[in-house]
């Protein structure tokens, strides 16, 4: 039985809109803001307004609204029916815009990683309150990197408010977003089960943006250190249920990653595609033919490398779409989300670095965007869980072992 790998036609509008933005807005200013780190790209305000206008008119692909289309629906789906909803559209939108510039994509107002967190675990009432905010996500702390269970930031209930104390690092869009989704523990004695996520306005008493990081790549995207000191927020700003279920662990919070890891995989796929297309153009200009009817070993070495990388690219793309499709159809996708992130993250760095190598001095210079894509791609193999973390999660799922049994 054959498998139809074509995208549903209804997603074409998302692809067209995102690619137009990437080609006409992102690419022309990509180098400009790479060289002007921390400058806010004012061109994105127009794009955000356009997306909002199209969304209000019902003409925008769901991926253009930063995950707000992933909001829950009470309508039952007919038995046997499948959905291609907000997750797939958001991932496709991410791929196309990352083809233009992944740093600019991460900087678009109201499309922060925190928006995916809100969509994943918020109640219906919280979706009404926070569904249209611009939300960054604050997880990592100075004392840990990929081990999300090691959160030391605390949230202490005091009457009708939670009091947050702690420091977060590497917060993408942390100084620009209107709100921050903060991971904190409501009871340190209960371990990872007590870790919850909270929506905190950025301009709020007790919230301080300490500094912005200087980075290897995605320089246009601000990366902030944020300190929370006796920061009081309403108790209903805790996303999802406030109950601590020690048997369930912190699966509710980790569900966020099942949404965001395919998004990051989509970023890597978009950057890899940009690099492959540029390499193909340069090979064509050099008269190097790529013949899919001949064995790669019988072709020019550069052509053989291109064919190898293109195969890896296709595998990454399909992994990513599968994980997003499962999320839309309410199928557990923790394994597939980690597989997509691991495969695409590694493939993205491999392809972009190899393209720099194959294009030589031209690729290493700033005459092309190739060297920038190589710098940008590295973070996509690190944030939202490193390559090693993804492989550990995959092993646990495949072997049916918990975190205590397989470390």
Coordinates of C-alpha atoms in Angstrom, one line a residue, residues 17-390:
X17 CA 2.2 33.6 2.8
X18 CA 5.2 32.5 4.8
X19 CA 7.5 32.1 1.8
X20 CA 6.6 35.5 0.5
X21 CA 7.5 37.0 3.9
X22 CA 10.7 35.1 4.0
X23 CA 11.8 36.0 0.4
X24 CA 10.6 39.7 0.4
X25 CA 11.1 40.8 4.0
X26 CA 13.6 38.4 5.8
X27 CA 16.2 37.7 3.2
X28 CA 16.9 41.3 2.2
X29 CA 17.5 42.4 5.9
X30 CA 19.1 39.2 7.1
X31 CA 22.7 40.3 6.9
X32 CA 21.8 43.8 8.1
X33 CA 20.5 42.6 11.5
X34 CA 23.1 39.9 11.8
X35 CA 25.7 42.7 12.0
X36 CA 23.5 44.8 14.3
X37 CA 23.0 42.5 17.2
X38 CA 20.2 43.5 19.6
X39 CA 18.7 46.1 17.2
X40 CA 15.0 45.4 16.9
X41 CA 14.0 44.9 13.3
X42 CA 11.2 47.4 12.9
X43 CA 10.2 45.7 9.5
X44 CA 8.6 42.9 11.6
X45 CA 5.9 45.2 13.0
X46 CA 4.4 45.5 9.5
X47 CA 4.5 41.7 9.1
X48 CA 2.9 41.1 12.4
X49 CA 0.1 43.5 11.6
X50 CA -0.4 41.9 8.3
X51 CA -0.7 38.4 9.9
X52 CA -3.1 39.7 12.5
X53 CA -5.3 41.3 9.8
X54 CA -5.3 38.2 7.7
X55 CA -6.1 36.0 10.8
X56 CA -9.0 38.3 11.7
X57 CA -10.4 38.0 8.2
X58 CA -10.0 34.2 8.3
X59 CA -7.5 34.4 5.4
X60 CA -4.2 33.5 7.1
X61 CA -2.8 30.1 7.5
X62 CA -2.9 29.0 11.2
X63 CA 0.8 29.0 11.4
X64 CA 0.8 32.8 11.0
X65 CA -0.6 33.4 14.5
X66 CA 2.1 32.0 16.7
X67 CA 0.4 28.9 17.9
X68 CA -2.9 30.5 18.8
X69 CA -4.6 28.4 16.2
X70 CA -3.7 25.4 18.3
X71 CA -6.4 26.3 20.8
X72 CA -8.6 23.5 22.0
X73 CA -11.9 22.7 20.3
X74 CA -14.9 21.0 21.9
X75 CA -16.2 19.8 18.5
X76 CA -15.9 16.0 18.2
X77 CA -14.0 14.6 15.2
X78 CA -15.8 11.9 13.2
X79 CA -14.5 8.4 13.8
X80 CA -11.6 7.6 11.6
X81 CA -11.1 11.3 10.5
X82 CA -7.7 12.9 10.7
X83 CA -6.8 16.5 11.3
X84 CA -4.2 18.8 9.8
X85 CA -4.5 21.6 12.2
X86 CA -2.5 24.2 14.1
X87 CA 0.6 22.2 14.8
X88 CA 1.2 21.2 11.1
X89 CA 0.5 24.7 9.9
X90 CA 2.7 26.2 12.5
X91 CA 5.6 23.9 11.7
X92 CA 5.2 24.6 7.9
X93 CA 5.1 28.3 8.6
X94 CA 8.3 27.9 10.7
X95 CA 10.1 26.0 8.0
X96 CA 9.3 28.6 5.4
X97 CA 10.2 31.7 7.5
X98 CA 13.4 30.0 8.8
X99 CA 14.4 29.5 5.1
X100 CA 14.4 33.3 5.1
X101 CA 16.1 33.9 8.4
X102 CA 15.6 31.8 11.6
X103 CA 16.6 34.7 13.9
X104 CA 14.0 37.0 12.4
X105 CA 11.5 34.2 12.6
X106 CA 12.1 34.0 16.3
X107 CA 11.7 37.7 16.6
X108 CA 8.3 38.0 15.0
X109 CA 5.9 39.6 17.6
X110 CA 3.4 37.3 19.1
X111 CA 5.1 34.1 17.9
X112 CA 7.3 33.3 20.9
X113 CA 8.0 29.8 22.1
X114 CA 5.9 30.6 25.1
X115 CA 2.9 30.8 22.9
X116 CA 3.3 27.1 22.1
X117 CA 3.5 26.4 25.9
X118 CA 0.3 28.3 26.5
X119 CA -1.5 26.4 23.7
X120 CA -0.2 23.1 25.1
X121 CA -1.4 23.3 28.7
X122 CA -3.7 26.3 29.2
X123 CA -7.3 26.0 30.3
X124 CA -10.0 27.4 28.1
X125 CA -10.3 30.5 30.3
X126 CA -6.5 31.0 30.2
X127 CA -6.6 30.7 26.4
X128 CA -9.1 33.6 26.3
X129 CA -6.8 35.7 28.6
X130 CA -3.4 34.8 27.1
X131 CA -4.2 33.5 23.6
X132 CA -3.0 36.8 22.0
X133 CA -0.1 37.8 24.1
X134 CA 3.6 37.6 22.9
X135 CA 5.1 35.0 25.2
X136 CA 8.8 34.0 25.7
X137 CA 9.6 30.8 27.6
X138 CA 12.0 30.8 30.6
X139 CA 13.3 27.3 31.6
X140 CA 17.1 27.2 31.7
X141 CA 18.9 28.4 34.9
X142 CA 22.5 29.1 35.7
X143 CA 22.7 25.8 37.6
X144 CA 21.4 23.5 34.8
X145 CA 21.0 23.3 31.1
X146 CA 19.0 20.4 29.5
X147 CA 17.8 18.8 32.7
X148 CA 14.5 20.5 33.0
X149 CA 13.6 18.6 36.2
X150 CA 16.4 20.6 38.0
X151 CA 14.4 23.8 38.1
X152 CA 15.2 25.7 41.3
X153 CA 13.1 28.8 40.7
X154 CA 10.3 28.7 43.3
X155 CA 6.6 29.8 43.2
X156 CA 5.1 30.1 46.7
X157 CA 1.4 30.5 47.2
X158 CA 0.5 33.4 49.4
X159 CA -3.2 34.0 49.5
X160 CA -4.5 34.6 46.0
X161 CA -1.0 35.1 44.6
X162 CA 2.1 33.2 43.8
X163 CA 5.5 34.7 44.7
X164 CA 8.2 33.9 42.2
X165 CA 11.9 33.9 43.0
X166 CA 14.8 32.8 40.8
X167 CA 16.9 33.5 37.7
X168 CA 16.4 32.3 34.2
X169 CA 19.0 32.4 31.4
X170 CA 18.9 32.1 27.6
X171 CA 15.4 33.4 27.3
X172 CA 14.6 33.9 23.7
X173 CA 12.8 37.2 23.0
X174 CA 13.0 37.8 26.8
X175 CA 13.4 41.6 26.5
X176 CA 10.9 42.0 23.7
X177 CA 7.9 39.7 24.5
X178 CA 5.0 41.1 26.5
X179 CA 4.8 38.0 28.7
X180 CA 7.1 35.2 29.9
X181 CA 6.1 31.6 30.6
X182 CA 8.2 30.7 33.6
X183 CA 8.9 27.2 34.9
X184 CA 9.0 27.1 38.7
X185 CA 8.5 24.6 41.6
X186 CA 5.5 25.1 43.9
X187 CA 7.0 22.6 46.4
X188 CA 10.6 21.6 46.3
X189 CA 10.0 18.6 48.5
X190 CA 7.8 17.0 45.9
X191 CA 10.5 17.0 43.2
X192 CA 9.7 17.3 39.5
X193 CA 6.0 16.7 40.0
X194 CA 5.7 20.1 41.5
X195 CA 7.2 22.0 38.5
X196 CA 4.6 24.2 36.9
X197 CA 4.5 26.9 34.3
X198 CA 3.3 30.5 35.0
X199 CA 2.5 33.4 32.8
X200 CA 4.2 36.6 34.0
X201 CA 4.0 40.0 32.3
X202 CA 7.5 41.2 31.4
X203 CA 6.9 44.7 32.7
X204 CA 5.8 43.7 36.2
X205 CA 7.1 44.4 39.7
X206 CA 9.8 41.9 40.6
X207 CA 10.8 41.1 37.0
X208 CA 14.2 42.4 35.8
X209 CA 15.9 41.8 32.5
X210 CA 19.5 41.6 33.7
X211 CA 21.4 41.5 30.4
X212 CA 21.3 40.4 26.8
X213 CA 23.7 37.7 25.6
X214 CA 26.2 38.1 22.6
X215 CA 25.9 35.0 20.5
X216 CA 27.5 32.9 17.7
X217 CA 24.3 32.9 15.7
X218 CA 20.6 34.1 15.6
X219 CA 22.0 37.4 16.6
X220 CA 18.9 39.4 15.7
X221 CA 17.0 37.3 18.2
X222 CA 17.5 38.8 21.7
X223 CA 18.5 36.2 24.4
X224 CA 18.0 37.5 27.9
X225 CA 18.9 36.8 31.5
X226 CA 15.8 37.5 33.6
X227 CA 15.6 37.7 37.4
X228 CA 12.4 37.2 39.4
X229 CA 12.6 38.7 42.9
X230 CA 9.4 38.5 45.1
X231 CA 7.4 38.7 41.9
X232 CA 3.7 38.5 42.7
X233 CA 1.2 37.2 40.1
X234 CA -2.4 36.0 40.4
X235 CA -2.7 32.4 41.3
X236 CA -4.7 31.7 38.1
X237 CA -1.7 32.6 36.1
X238 CA -0.5 29.1 36.8
X239 CA -1.1 27.3 33.5
X240 CA -3.3 24.2 33.6
X241 CA -4.1 22.5 36.8
X242 CA -2.5 23.6 40.1
X243 CA -2.8 20.1 41.5
X244 CA 0.5 18.3 42.1
X245 CA 0.3 14.7 40.9
X246 CA 3.4 12.8 42.1
X247 CA 2.4 9.7 40.0
X248 CA 2.1 11.7 36.8
X249 CA 5.3 13.6 37.4
X250 CA 5.6 16.8 35.4
X251 CA 4.2 15.4 32.3
X252 CA 1.8 18.3 31.9
X253 CA 4.6 20.8 31.7
X254 CA 6.7 18.5 29.5
X255 CA 3.8 18.3 27.1
X256 CA 5.0 21.8 26.0
X257 CA 8.1 20.1 24.5
X258 CA 6.0 17.8 22.4
X259 CA 4.7 20.9 20.7
X260 CA 7.9 23.0 20.6
X261 CA 10.4 20.3 19.6
X262 CA 8.8 19.8 16.2
X263 CA 8.8 23.6 15.8
X264 CA 12.6 23.7 16.4
X265 CA 13.0 20.8 14.1
X266 CA 11.1 22.8 11.5
X267 CA 13.6 25.7 12.0
X268 CA 16.5 23.4 11.3
X269 CA 14.7 22.0 8.2
X270 CA 14.2 25.5 6.9
X271 CA 17.8 26.6 7.4
X272 CA 19.1 23.3 5.8
X273 CA 16.9 23.8 2.8
X274 CA 18.2 27.3 2.3
X275 CA 21.8 26.0 2.4
X276 CA 21.0 23.1 0.0
X277 CA 19.3 25.4 -2.5
X278 CA 22.3 27.8 -2.5
X279 CA 24.7 24.9 -3.0
X280 CA 22.6 23.6 -5.9
X281 CA 22.8 27.0 -7.5
X282 CA 26.5 27.2 -7.1
X283 CA 27.1 23.7 -8.4
X284 CA 24.9 24.5 -11.5
X285 CA 26.9 27.6 -12.2
X286 CA 30.1 25.5 -11.9
X287 CA 28.7 23.0 -14.5
X288 CA 28.4 20.2 -11.9
X289 CA 25.4 18.0 -12.8
X290 CA 23.4 16.1 -10.2
X291 CA 21.9 13.0 -11.9
X292 CA 19.4 11.0 -9.8
X293 CA 19.4 8.2 -12.3
X294 CA 23.1 7.4 -11.7
X295 CA 24.7 6.0 -8.6
X296 CA 26.2 8.8 -6.4
X297 CA 29.6 7.1 -6.5
X298 CA 29.7 7.5 -10.2
X299 CA 29.3 11.3 -10.0
X300 CA 31.3 14.3 -9.1
X301 CA 32.3 14.2 -5.4
X302 CA 30.3 17.4 -4.7
X303 CA 27.2 16.0 -6.5
X304 CA 27.5 12.8 -4.4
X305 CA 27.6 14.9 -1.2
X306 CA 24.6 16.9 -2.3
X307 CA 22.6 13.7 -2.9
X308 CA 23.6 12.4 0.6
X309 CA 22.6 15.6 2.3
X310 CA 19.4 15.9 0.4
X311 CA 18.4 12.4 1.6
X312 CA 19.1 13.4 5.2
X313 CA 17.1 16.6 4.6
X314 CA 14.1 14.7 3.3
X315 CA 14.2 12.3 6.3
X316 CA 14.3 15.3 8.7
X317 CA 11.4 16.9 7.0
X318 CA 9.2 13.8 7.2
X319 CA 10.1 13.1 10.8
X320 CA 9.1 16.7 11.7
X321 CA 5.8 16.5 9.8
X322 CA 4.9 13.2 11.4
X323 CA 5.4 14.6 14.9
X324 CA 3.3 17.6 14.1
X325 CA 0.6 15.5 12.5
X326 CA 0.4 13.3 15.6
X327 CA 0.0 16.3 17.9
X328 CA -2.9 17.5 15.7
X329 CA -4.6 14.1 16.0
X330 CA -4.2 13.9 19.8
X331 CA -1.8 11.0 19.5
X332 CA 1.1 10.8 22.0
X333 CA 4.1 12.1 20.2
X334 CA 6.8 12.4 22.8
X335 CA 9.0 9.9 21.0
X336 CA 8.4 11.4 17.5
X337 CA 8.9 14.9 18.8
X338 CA 12.3 14.0 20.1
X339 CA 13.2 12.0 17.0
X340 CA 12.3 15.0 14.8
X341 CA 14.4 17.3 16.9
X342 CA 17.4 15.0 17.1
X343 CA 17.4 14.2 13.4
X344 CA 16.7 17.7 12.1
X345 CA 19.1 19.4 14.6
X346 CA 22.0 17.1 13.6
X347 CA 21.2 17.3 9.9
X348 CA 20.9 21.1 9.9
X349 CA 24.4 21.5 11.4
X350 CA 25.9 18.8 9.1
X351 CA 24.4 20.4 5.9
X352 CA 25.2 24.0 6.7
X353 CA 28.8 23.2 7.7
X354 CA 29.3 21.0 4.7
X355 CA 27.9 23.7 2.4
X356 CA 30.5 26.2 3.8
X357 CA 33.2 23.6 3.1
X358 CA 32.0 22.9 -0.5
X359 CA 31.6 26.5 -1.4
X360 CA 35.1 27.3 -0.2
X361 CA 36.2 30.9 0.2
X362 CA 32.9 32.1 -1.2
X363 CA 31.0 30.3 1.5
X364 CA 33.3 31.3 4.3
X365 CA 33.0 35.0 3.4
X366 CA 30.1 37.3 4.1
X367 CA 29.4 37.7 0.4
X368 CA 26.8 34.9 0.8
X369 CA 24.5 34.0 3.8
X370 CA 26.0 30.5 3.9
X371 CA 28.4 31.2 6.8
X372 CA 25.6 32.8 8.7
X373 CA 23.3 29.8 8.2
X374 CA 26.1 27.6 9.6
X375 CA 26.3 29.8 12.7
X376 CA 22.6 30.0 13.1
X377 CA 22.0 26.2 12.8
X378 CA 24.2 25.3 15.8
X379 CA 21.7 26.5 18.4
X380 CA 18.9 24.5 16.7
X381 CA 20.8 21.3 17.8
X382 CA 21.0 22.7 21.4
X383 CA 17.9 24.6 22.6
X384 CA 14.7 22.7 23.5
X385 CA 16.9 19.8 24.5
X386 CA 20.4 18.9 23.2
X387 CA 21.2 16.0 20.9
X388 CA 22.1 13.9 23.9
X389 CA 18.9 14.6 25.8
X390 CA 16.8 13.7 22.7

